[in-house]
Amino acid sequence: MTESTREPSTTSTTSRPRSEASHRRALGSLVGGVNSPVRAFGAVGGIPVSVDRAEGPRIRDVDGNWYVDYVGSWGPAILGHAHPDVVAAVRAAAGDGFTFGAPCDHETDLAELILSALPGNDRIRFVSSGTESCMSVIRLARAATGRERVIKFAGNYHGHSDAMLVEAGSGAVTHGVPNSPGVVPDVARATMTCPFNDADSVRRTMERNGDSVAAVLVEPVAGNMGLVPPEPGFLESLREICDEHGSLLVFDEVMTGFRVGWGGHQRTCGVLPDLTCLGKVVGGGLPAAAYVGPASLMDQVSPAGPVYQAGTLSGNPIAMVAGLETLRHCEREGFYERLGGLTRRLAVGLRKSAMDRGVPLQTTSVGGMMGIAFSERPIRDFDDARNADHERYAEFFHAMLDRGFWLPPSGYEAWFVSSAHGEDHVDRTIEAAASAMEDLS
Ligand code: PMP
């Protein structure tokens, strides 16, 4: 770290001519200039900032400005960026070949570690993205129950497979296509939605349709409409309702897995799902995701059983060692206590700064995830999230970017803190936010 430690002053309005040129060039070849919609700044306006390096808790744009990063590549970077141990493991694995298309011990090493963290699960299948994981779990749930319908929650996001693009959170909200063109209506019809944190609505839906519902899918802590924790009893009720109607309960822990605590939210809340989707942290920043469950369900997946699912790069050695090295750090004594404490410090500090300035701000944190919403009242579901002041968030986002803080470019996204962040980063963020809030209109 030499000249790369420069960070913009907390009062500067940063000019980014190279970033603008990069984006103009990208528009000529990449769809919308990006490879995933939320990166296009559609929700906050302005020109997407191009990045050329990320290190520890910081990220650098192509103009040489460094920012304290609270996106962490949308969750995977739990150790910060380019952690030296992960880089070393990846380098060593890469020298042995990138992908074999055949079994290797790295897959079993990571499988054993993940399963040891998730009691009640004895089999895992690695895939390459969270979307694949959720899509595959639905297929398995349908096959295992012989039923077609699934229930999801408004504002939960389970990737972009057809069945899940119904009232979805994350980029699907901010781009105004909750039901994307191209999704076959019959496929969408098999997906029913209920409001998050509303078990009675699930109970009523199940009373009418329970014998046709294969699975209830839920983000146990919702991270795609800001950060919305489950209210006490919500997940417990879902467990009971699923048991009563013979439906499978699926926790989508793509975001929360190994992020809110060792294992995932199921370890902390004590409610055990039938199947779990994982992603993000388990791949340590490389493309890996997974689904896990008991042998009675998972052994229905090919080749042990008839439910087909495959992948050219699934379980590739580089992603497996990145995940393994990352989780070995997460497993260390006190890791989540420190991460959770730091994230809470940020949430509490931001809330206090806002209150002191008369700005209505809600903040939530669970483990290494945080959310903010410019709203008078707490956010408990998608309607509340939609009613928050997203224009104010956009203004705040740009004010913070200019002060050297990289926040999610949408008020519907969670913030991610890493173990590379320190109290100094958090305290500087709170200070910058206080000054940014004074400038809000
Ligand atoms: N499920 C959840 C809860 C997610 O947050 C995401 C992505 N943010 C996905 C699934 C999809 O994962 P991917 O982007 O890797 O396809």
Short mmCIF file of C-alpha atoms and ligand atoms in Angstrom, two decimals:
data_model
loop_
_atom_site.label_atom_id
_atom_site.label_comp_id
_atom_site.label_asym_id
_atom_site.label_seq_id
_atom_site.Cartn_x
_atom_site.Cartn_y
_atom_site.Cartn_z
CA MET A 1 0.00 0.00 0.00
CA THR A 2 1.86 3.07 -1.22
CA GLU A 3 0.19 5.95 -3.00
CA SER A 4 -2.91 3.77 -3.15
CA THR A 5 -3.82 4.78 0.40
CA ARG A 6 -5.06 8.17 -0.80
CA GLU A 7 -8.68 8.75 0.10
CA PRO A 8 -10.71 11.74 -1.03
CA SER A 9 -11.19 14.45 1.55
CA THR A 10 -14.53 14.26 3.31
CA THR A 11 -15.68 17.52 1.77
CA SER A 12 -14.61 17.13 -1.84
CA THR A 13 -16.92 16.87 -4.80
CA THR A 14 -15.11 14.23 -6.77
CA SER A 15 -14.66 14.50 -10.50
CA ARG A 16 -14.38 11.16 -12.31
CA PRO A 17 -13.52 11.80 -15.98
CA ARG A 18 -11.99 8.36 -16.54
CA SER A 19 -15.00 6.64 -15.06
CA GLU A 20 -17.24 8.57 -17.39
CA ALA A 21 -15.10 7.59 -20.36
CA SER A 22 -15.14 3.91 -19.26
CA HIS A 23 -18.90 3.98 -19.02
CA ARG A 24 -19.33 5.65 -22.41
CA ARG A 25 -17.12 2.98 -23.94
CA ALA A 26 -18.97 0.16 -22.14
CA LEU A 27 -22.31 1.42 -23.46
CA GLY A 28 -21.09 0.51 -26.95
CA SER A 29 -20.81 -3.18 -26.14
CA LEU A 30 -22.29 -4.15 -22.77
CA VAL A 31 -26.06 -4.07 -22.37
CA GLY A 32 -26.73 -0.79 -20.56
CA GLY A 33 -22.98 -0.56 -19.93
CA VAL A 34 -23.11 -3.16 -17.14
CA ASN A 35 -23.45 -6.89 -16.47
CA SER A 36 -26.00 -6.66 -13.67
CA PRO A 37 -28.71 -3.96 -13.60
CA VAL A 38 -28.21 -2.38 -10.18
CA ARG A 39 -24.66 -1.36 -11.15
CA ALA A 40 -26.12 1.08 -13.70
CA PHE A 41 -27.14 3.58 -10.94
CA GLY A 42 -30.73 3.54 -12.27
CA ALA A 43 -32.08 4.06 -8.75
CA VAL A 44 -29.76 6.90 -7.77
CA GLY A 45 -29.03 8.59 -11.08
CA GLY A 46 -25.63 9.69 -12.32
CA ILE A 47 -22.91 7.79 -14.10
CA PRO A 48 -21.78 4.39 -12.80
CA VAL A 49 -18.31 4.49 -11.27
CA SER A 50 -15.81 2.08 -12.84
CA VAL A 51 -13.50 0.23 -10.49
CA ASP A 52 -9.97 -1.00 -11.05
CA ARG A 53 -8.95 -2.30 -7.64
CA ALA A 54 -10.27 -3.36 -4.26
CA GLU A 55 -8.23 -4.05 -1.19
CA GLY A 56 -9.36 -4.78 2.37
CA PRO A 57 -12.34 -2.53 3.22
CA ARG A 58 -11.70 -0.17 0.30
CA ILE A 59 -12.40 0.07 -3.39
CA ARG A 60 -10.70 2.34 -5.97
CA ASP A 61 -12.22 3.91 -9.06
CA VAL A 62 -10.38 4.27 -12.35
CA ASP A 63 -9.69 7.93 -11.52
CA GLY A 64 -7.65 6.87 -8.50
CA ASN A 65 -10.19 7.76 -5.79
CA TRP A 66 -10.48 5.31 -2.89
CA TYR A 67 -13.74 4.70 -1.04
CA VAL A 68 -14.65 2.80 2.12
CA ASP A 69 -16.73 -0.01 0.66
CA TYR A 70 -20.07 -1.10 2.12
CA VAL A 71 -21.14 -3.19 -0.88
CA GLY A 72 -18.46 -5.87 -0.65
CA SER A 73 -19.46 -7.18 -4.08
CA TRP A 74 -22.98 -7.57 -2.63
CA GLY A 75 -21.93 -9.77 0.23
CA PRO A 76 -19.15 -12.21 -0.63
CA ALA A 77 -16.25 -10.01 0.57
CA ILE A 78 -16.72 -10.80 4.26
CA LEU A 79 -12.94 -10.69 4.88
CA GLY A 80 -12.62 -7.52 2.81
CA HIS A 81 -11.17 -7.59 -0.69
CA ALA A 82 -8.15 -9.59 -1.78
CA HIS A 83 -7.44 -11.08 1.63
CA PRO A 84 -3.83 -12.31 1.38
CA ASP A 85 -4.66 -15.86 2.56
CA VAL A 86 -7.48 -16.20 0.03
CA VAL A 87 -5.30 -14.76 -2.72
CA ALA A 88 -2.54 -17.27 -1.86
CA ALA A 89 -4.99 -20.21 -1.85
CA VAL A 90 -6.47 -19.14 -5.19
CA ARG A 91 -3.02 -18.66 -6.75
CA ALA A 92 -1.92 -22.11 -5.62
CA ALA A 93 -5.09 -23.77 -6.91
CA ALA A 94 -4.94 -21.89 -10.22
CA GLY A 95 -1.48 -23.30 -10.85
CA ASP A 96 -2.97 -26.78 -10.74
CA GLY A 97 -5.59 -26.01 -13.38
CA PHE A 98 -8.75 -23.89 -13.35
CA THR A 99 -11.43 -26.49 -13.78
CA PHE A 100 -11.34 -30.25 -14.17
CA GLY A 101 -14.89 -31.28 -14.99
CA ALA A 102 -14.20 -34.15 -12.60
CA PRO A 103 -14.40 -34.55 -8.83
CA CYS A 104 -11.65 -33.05 -6.65
CA ASP A 105 -10.95 -33.08 -2.91
CA HIS A 106 -11.42 -29.29 -2.58
CA GLU A 107 -15.15 -29.84 -3.18
CA THR A 108 -15.41 -32.37 -0.37
CA ASP A 109 -13.31 -30.20 1.96
CA LEU A 110 -15.68 -27.26 1.51
CA ALA A 111 -18.75 -29.53 1.62
CA GLU A 112 -17.69 -31.02 4.96
CA LEU A 113 -17.02 -27.62 6.51
CA ILE A 114 -20.34 -26.15 5.36
CA LEU A 115 -22.34 -29.18 6.50
CA SER A 116 -20.61 -29.15 9.89
CA ALA A 117 -22.01 -25.62 10.34
CA LEU A 118 -25.58 -26.53 9.38
CA PRO A 119 -26.99 -29.22 11.68
CA GLY A 120 -29.68 -31.41 10.15
CA ASN A 121 -28.17 -31.22 6.68
CA ASP A 122 -26.12 -34.06 5.29
CA ARG A 123 -25.73 -33.43 1.58
CA ILE A 124 -24.72 -30.46 -0.55
CA ARG A 125 -24.69 -29.69 -4.25
CA PHE A 126 -22.46 -26.87 -5.48
CA VAL A 127 -23.62 -24.64 -8.33
CA SER A 128 -22.23 -21.36 -9.65
CA SER A 129 -24.78 -18.70 -8.64
CA GLY A 130 -27.53 -18.01 -6.15
CA THR A 131 -30.02 -17.97 -9.01
CA GLU A 132 -29.09 -21.53 -9.92
CA SER A 133 -29.31 -22.59 -6.30
CA CYS A 134 -32.86 -21.24 -5.84
CA MET A 135 -34.02 -22.53 -9.22
CA SER A 136 -32.69 -26.01 -8.45
CA VAL A 137 -34.20 -26.08 -4.98
CA ILE A 138 -37.63 -25.33 -6.42
CA ARG A 139 -37.27 -28.18 -8.90
CA LEU A 140 -36.27 -30.52 -6.09
CA ALA A 141 -39.14 -29.36 -3.85
CA ARG A 142 -41.63 -29.90 -6.66
CA ALA A 143 -40.26 -33.34 -7.41
CA ALA A 144 -40.13 -34.38 -3.75
CA THR A 145 -43.70 -33.30 -2.97
CA GLY A 146 -45.32 -33.97 -6.35
CA ARG A 147 -46.81 -30.43 -6.13
CA GLU A 148 -46.37 -27.43 -8.39
CA ARG A 149 -46.95 -24.20 -6.54
CA VAL A 150 -44.54 -22.19 -4.42
CA ILE A 151 -45.07 -19.31 -2.04
CA LYS A 152 -42.57 -16.46 -1.82
CA PHE A 153 -42.66 -13.11 -0.08
CA ALA A 154 -43.04 -9.72 -1.74
CA GLY A 155 -39.68 -7.96 -1.78
CA ASN A 156 -37.68 -11.17 -1.29
CA TYR A 157 -35.30 -11.88 -4.15
CA HIS A 158 -34.34 -15.40 -5.09
CA GLY A 159 -32.41 -14.80 -8.30
CA HIS A 160 -33.77 -14.32 -11.78
CA SER A 161 -35.24 -17.69 -12.73
CA ASP A 162 -38.73 -17.36 -14.24
CA ALA A 163 -40.60 -18.73 -11.23
CA MET A 164 -38.95 -16.25 -8.87
CA LEU A 165 -39.36 -13.02 -10.85
CA VAL A 166 -42.66 -12.25 -9.21
CA GLU A 167 -42.80 -9.29 -6.83
CA ALA A 168 -39.05 -9.62 -6.47
CA GLY A 169 -36.84 -7.28 -4.49
CA SER A 170 -33.35 -5.94 -5.32
CA GLY A 171 -32.70 -4.70 -8.89
CA ALA A 172 -36.03 -6.06 -10.07
CA VAL A 173 -37.78 -3.38 -8.01
CA THR A 174 -35.65 -0.45 -8.94
CA HIS A 175 -35.96 -1.23 -12.60
CA GLY A 176 -39.71 -1.43 -12.38
CA VAL A 177 -40.09 -4.91 -13.83
CA PRO A 178 -41.21 -7.05 -10.93
CA ASN A 179 -42.82 -9.31 -13.49
CA SER A 180 -40.29 -9.31 -16.28
CA PRO A 181 -41.42 -9.59 -19.89
CA GLY A 182 -40.42 -13.01 -21.12
CA VAL A 183 -41.66 -14.84 -18.04
CA VAL A 184 -44.33 -17.29 -19.18
CA PRO A 185 -47.59 -16.40 -17.34
CA ASP A 186 -48.24 -20.06 -16.47
CA VAL A 187 -44.88 -20.24 -14.73
CA ALA A 188 -45.52 -17.00 -12.81
CA ARG A 189 -49.01 -18.21 -11.85
CA ALA A 190 -47.49 -21.14 -9.97
CA THR A 191 -45.77 -18.61 -7.68
CA MET A 192 -47.95 -17.07 -5.00
CA THR A 193 -46.76 -14.10 -2.93
CA CYS A 194 -47.50 -13.05 0.61
CA PRO A 195 -46.33 -9.99 2.57
CA PHE A 196 -43.12 -10.53 4.54
CA ASN A 197 -43.62 -10.83 8.31
CA ASP A 198 -47.27 -11.77 7.79
CA ALA A 199 -47.75 -15.40 8.83
CA ASP A 200 -51.54 -15.06 8.82
CA SER A 201 -51.49 -14.32 5.13
CA VAL A 202 -49.45 -17.50 4.55
CA ARG A 203 -51.87 -19.45 6.73
CA ARG A 204 -54.86 -18.21 4.71
CA THR A 205 -53.12 -18.93 1.39
CA MET A 206 -52.25 -22.40 2.58
CA GLU A 207 -55.79 -23.08 3.78
CA ARG A 208 -57.00 -22.47 0.23
CA ASN A 209 -54.10 -24.00 -1.69
CA GLY A 210 -52.03 -26.02 0.80
CA ASP A 211 -52.33 -29.35 -0.96
CA SER A 212 -50.76 -27.87 -4.10
CA VAL A 213 -47.89 -25.97 -2.44
CA ALA A 214 -44.50 -27.64 -2.81
CA ALA A 215 -42.51 -25.06 -0.86
CA VAL A 216 -42.47 -21.78 0.99
CA LEU A 217 -39.30 -19.86 0.14
CA VAL A 218 -38.12 -17.12 2.41
CA GLU A 219 -35.09 -14.96 3.02
CA PRO A 220 -34.99 -15.51 6.80
CA VAL A 221 -33.60 -11.99 7.15
CA ALA A 222 -34.77 -10.05 4.12
CA GLY A 223 -31.85 -8.29 2.43
CA ASN A 224 -33.33 -7.21 -0.88
CA MET A 225 -35.66 -4.46 0.33
CA GLY A 226 -33.11 -2.81 2.58
CA LEU A 227 -32.55 -5.04 5.61
CA VAL A 228 -35.75 -6.29 7.21
CA PRO A 229 -35.38 -8.71 10.13
CA PRO A 230 -38.10 -11.29 10.74
CA GLU A 231 -40.46 -10.35 13.56
CA PRO A 232 -40.48 -12.70 16.55
CA GLY A 233 -42.51 -15.82 15.74
CA PHE A 234 -42.66 -15.26 11.95
CA LEU A 235 -40.19 -17.98 10.96
CA GLU A 236 -41.52 -20.31 13.68
CA SER A 237 -45.04 -19.89 12.24
CA LEU A 238 -43.81 -20.67 8.73
CA ARG A 239 -42.26 -23.88 10.07
CA GLU A 240 -45.56 -24.88 11.71
CA ILE A 241 -47.69 -24.01 8.67
CA CYS A 242 -45.42 -25.96 6.31
CA ASP A 243 -45.51 -29.00 8.59
CA GLU A 244 -49.27 -28.82 8.83
CA HIS A 245 -49.69 -28.76 5.04
CA GLY A 246 -46.85 -31.09 4.01
CA SER A 247 -44.96 -28.30 2.22
CA LEU A 248 -41.20 -27.83 2.39
CA LEU A 249 -39.74 -24.78 4.08
CA VAL A 250 -36.79 -23.35 2.16
CA PHE A 251 -34.50 -20.74 3.63
CA ASP A 252 -32.75 -18.71 0.98
CA GLU A 253 -29.55 -17.95 2.86
CA VAL A 254 -27.64 -16.93 -0.26
CA MET A 255 -27.11 -13.56 1.42
CA THR A 256 -27.36 -14.45 5.12
CA GLY A 257 -25.41 -17.73 5.02
CA PHE A 258 -22.11 -17.32 6.94
CA ARG A 259 -22.80 -13.57 6.85
CA VAL A 260 -25.09 -13.04 9.85
CA GLY A 261 -23.33 -15.74 11.86
CA TRP A 262 -21.54 -19.09 11.51
CA GLY A 263 -23.79 -21.26 9.33
CA GLY A 264 -26.54 -18.73 8.77
CA HIS A 265 -29.64 -17.26 10.31
CA GLN A 266 -31.04 -20.75 10.98
CA ARG A 267 -28.29 -21.31 13.54
CA THR A 268 -29.20 -18.13 15.43
CA CYS A 269 -32.98 -18.34 15.19
CA GLY A 270 -33.21 -22.06 15.82
CA VAL A 271 -35.86 -22.65 13.14
CA LEU A 272 -34.66 -25.39 10.82
CA PRO A 273 -35.75 -25.33 7.18
CA ASP A 274 -36.02 -28.45 5.01
CA LEU A 275 -33.68 -27.07 2.36
CA THR A 276 -31.24 -24.16 2.32
CA CYS A 277 -29.80 -22.08 -0.51
CA LEU A 278 -26.30 -20.68 -0.07
CA GLY A 279 -24.09 -18.41 -2.19
CA LYS A 280 -21.95 -15.28 -1.86
CA VAL A 281 -19.68 -15.89 1.20
CA VAL A 282 -19.35 -19.65 0.53
CA GLY A 283 -17.54 -18.85 -2.74
CA GLY A 284 -15.22 -16.31 -1.11
CA GLY A 285 -15.75 -13.89 -4.02
CA LEU A 286 -15.56 -16.45 -6.81
CA PRO A 287 -18.64 -17.86 -8.53
CA ALA A 288 -19.92 -20.59 -6.21
CA ALA A 289 -23.24 -21.26 -4.54
CA ALA A 290 -24.92 -24.36 -3.17
CA TYR A 291 -28.05 -26.00 -1.89
CA VAL A 292 -28.10 -28.29 1.11
CA GLY A 293 -30.52 -30.55 2.91
CA PRO A 294 -30.99 -33.95 4.47
CA ALA A 295 -30.07 -37.04 2.43
CA SER A 296 -33.75 -38.01 2.16
CA LEU A 297 -34.33 -34.95 -0.06
CA MET A 298 -30.93 -34.28 -1.57
CA ASP A 299 -30.45 -37.87 -2.71
CA GLN A 300 -33.31 -37.30 -5.12
CA VAL A 301 -30.93 -35.08 -7.13
CA SER A 302 -29.08 -36.59 -10.07
CA PRO A 303 -27.01 -38.84 -10.15
CA ALA A 304 -28.23 -40.25 -6.80
CA GLY A 305 -31.83 -39.69 -7.91
CA PRO A 306 -33.93 -38.56 -10.89
CA VAL A 307 -34.07 -34.75 -10.39
CA TYR A 308 -31.71 -33.41 -13.03
CA GLN A 309 -29.27 -30.61 -12.30
CA ALA A 310 -25.72 -30.15 -13.60
CA GLY A 311 -23.00 -27.55 -14.21
CA THR A 312 -19.81 -27.30 -16.28
CA LEU A 313 -18.02 -25.15 -13.68
CA SER A 314 -19.83 -26.46 -10.57
CA GLY A 315 -17.40 -27.13 -7.74
CA ASN A 316 -14.45 -25.76 -9.71
CA PRO A 317 -11.26 -25.95 -7.63
CA ILE A 318 -10.53 -22.22 -7.56
CA ALA A 319 -13.93 -21.22 -6.18
CA MET A 320 -13.81 -24.12 -3.71
CA VAL A 321 -10.48 -23.07 -2.20
CA ALA A 322 -11.55 -19.41 -2.08
CA GLY A 323 -14.66 -20.45 -0.16
CA LEU A 324 -12.75 -22.79 2.09
CA GLU A 325 -10.07 -20.26 3.03
CA THR A 326 -12.75 -17.60 3.64
CA LEU A 327 -14.82 -19.86 5.89
CA ARG A 328 -11.74 -20.93 7.84
CA HIS A 329 -11.31 -17.30 8.84
CA CYS A 330 -15.00 -16.90 9.64
CA GLU A 331 -14.80 -19.97 11.87
CA ARG A 332 -12.29 -18.31 14.19
CA GLU A 333 -13.29 -17.51 17.74
CA GLY A 334 -15.00 -14.14 18.05
CA PHE A 335 -15.23 -13.46 14.30
CA TYR A 336 -18.98 -12.85 14.17
CA GLU A 337 -19.11 -11.10 17.55
CA ARG A 338 -16.65 -8.51 16.28
CA LEU A 339 -18.29 -8.17 12.85
CA GLY A 340 -21.78 -7.90 14.37
CA GLY A 341 -20.57 -5.35 16.94
CA LEU A 342 -18.98 -3.20 14.27
CA THR A 343 -22.06 -3.32 12.06
CA ARG A 344 -24.29 -2.44 15.01
CA ARG A 345 -22.01 0.47 15.88
CA LEU A 346 -22.54 1.79 12.36
CA ALA A 347 -26.32 1.32 12.44
CA VAL A 348 -26.69 2.95 15.86
CA GLY A 349 -24.31 5.80 14.98
CA LEU A 350 -26.12 6.61 11.72
CA ARG A 351 -29.49 6.56 13.45
CA LYS A 352 -28.27 8.91 16.16
CA SER A 353 -26.70 11.32 13.67
CA ALA A 354 -29.98 11.43 11.79
CA MET A 355 -32.06 11.95 14.93
CA ASP A 356 -29.79 14.78 16.06
CA ARG A 357 -30.49 16.50 12.75
CA GLY A 358 -34.22 15.79 12.66
CA VAL A 359 -33.87 13.42 9.70
CA PRO A 360 -36.26 10.45 9.92
CA LEU A 361 -34.02 7.43 9.43
CA GLN A 362 -34.55 3.77 10.25
CA THR A 363 -31.52 1.54 10.58
CA THR A 364 -31.30 -2.20 11.13
CA SER A 365 -28.37 -4.58 11.49
CA VAL A 366 -28.06 -8.34 11.73
CA GLY A 367 -24.53 -9.77 11.93
CA GLY A 368 -22.47 -8.24 9.11
CA MET A 369 -25.52 -6.83 7.26
CA MET A 370 -27.09 -3.44 7.67
CA GLY A 371 -29.94 -1.45 6.16
CA ILE A 372 -31.13 2.14 6.22
CA ALA A 373 -34.40 3.69 5.13
CA PHE A 374 -35.43 7.33 5.15
CA SER A 375 -38.76 6.66 6.79
CA GLU A 376 -40.71 7.82 9.84
CA ARG A 377 -41.59 4.26 10.80
CA PRO A 378 -39.78 0.93 10.94
CA ILE A 379 -39.78 -1.19 7.79
CA ARG A 380 -41.48 -4.54 8.22
CA ASP A 381 -42.49 -5.44 4.66
CA PHE A 382 -42.20 -4.49 1.01
CA ASP A 383 -44.92 -1.82 1.13
CA ASP A 384 -43.05 -0.05 3.94
CA ALA A 385 -39.81 -0.34 1.94
CA ARG A 386 -41.50 1.14 -1.13
CA ASN A 387 -42.90 4.01 0.92
CA ALA A 388 -39.48 5.07 2.21
CA ASP A 389 -37.99 8.22 0.67
CA HIS A 390 -35.85 6.80 -2.13
CA GLU A 391 -35.11 10.22 -3.62
CA ARG A 392 -33.54 11.23 -0.35
CA TYR A 393 -31.52 8.01 -0.38
CA ALA A 394 -30.24 8.87 -3.87
CA GLU A 395 -29.15 12.30 -2.67
CA PHE A 396 -27.48 10.77 0.39
CA PHE A 397 -25.77 8.14 -1.76
CA HIS A 398 -24.12 10.78 -3.96
CA ALA A 399 -23.20 12.96 -0.99
CA MET A 400 -21.47 9.95 0.58
CA LEU A 401 -19.77 8.91 -2.67
CA ASP A 402 -18.30 12.40 -2.93
CA ARG A 403 -17.03 12.04 0.63
CA GLY A 404 -15.32 8.73 -0.15
CA PHE A 405 -17.90 6.16 0.98
CA TRP A 406 -19.19 3.48 -1.37
CA LEU A 407 -22.80 2.64 -0.48
CA PRO A 408 -25.24 0.44 -2.37
CA PRO A 409 -26.63 2.46 -5.32
CA SER A 410 -30.22 1.76 -4.27
CA GLY A 411 -32.23 2.10 -1.09
CA TYR A 412 -33.55 -1.43 -1.63
CA GLU A 413 -30.15 -3.03 -1.03
CA ALA A 414 -28.42 -4.08 2.16
CA TRP A 415 -25.02 -2.76 3.24
CA PHE A 416 -22.22 -5.20 3.96
CA VAL A 417 -19.46 -4.74 6.53
CA SER A 418 -16.30 -6.89 6.45
CA SER A 419 -13.80 -8.05 9.02
CA ALA A 420 -11.29 -5.73 7.32
CA HIS A 421 -13.33 -2.71 8.44
CA GLY A 422 -12.35 -1.17 11.74
CA GLU A 423 -13.94 1.20 14.22
CA ASP A 424 -12.07 4.06 12.56
CA HIS A 425 -13.78 3.35 9.22
CA VAL A 426 -17.15 3.11 10.90
CA ASP A 427 -16.67 6.30 12.91
CA ARG A 428 -15.51 8.21 9.84
CA THR A 429 -18.58 6.94 7.99
CA ILE A 430 -20.85 8.22 10.75
CA GLU A 431 -19.12 11.62 10.69
CA ALA A 432 -19.39 11.86 6.91
CA ALA A 433 -23.06 10.82 7.06
CA ALA A 434 -23.73 13.56 9.61
CA SER A 435 -22.29 16.16 7.27
CA ALA A 436 -24.07 14.61 4.25
CA MET A 437 -27.39 14.72 6.10
CA GLU A 438 -26.96 18.44 6.83
CA ASP A 439 -26.82 19.00 3.08
CA LEU A 440 -29.94 16.96 2.28
CA SER A 441 -32.81 18.93 0.84
N1 PMP B 1 -31.03 -15.14 -3.24
C1 PMP B 1 -30.75 -14.05 -2.52
C2 PMP B 1 -31.31 -13.91 -1.13
C3 PMP B 1 -29.94 -13.05 -3.05
O1 PMP B 1 -29.68 -11.95 -2.33
C4 PMP B 1 -29.42 -13.22 -4.36
C5 PMP B 1 -28.53 -12.18 -5.01
N2 PMP B 1 -28.34 -11.01 -4.37
C6 PMP B 1 -29.74 -14.38 -5.06
C7 PMP B 1 -30.54 -15.32 -4.47
C8 PMP B 1 -29.21 -14.61 -6.44
O2 PMP B 1 -27.86 -14.83 -6.42
P1 PMP B 1 -26.94 -14.59 -7.71
O3 PMP B 1 -26.91 -13.12 -7.95
O4 PMP B 1 -25.63 -15.18 -7.32
O5 PMP B 1 -27.58 -15.34 -8.84
#
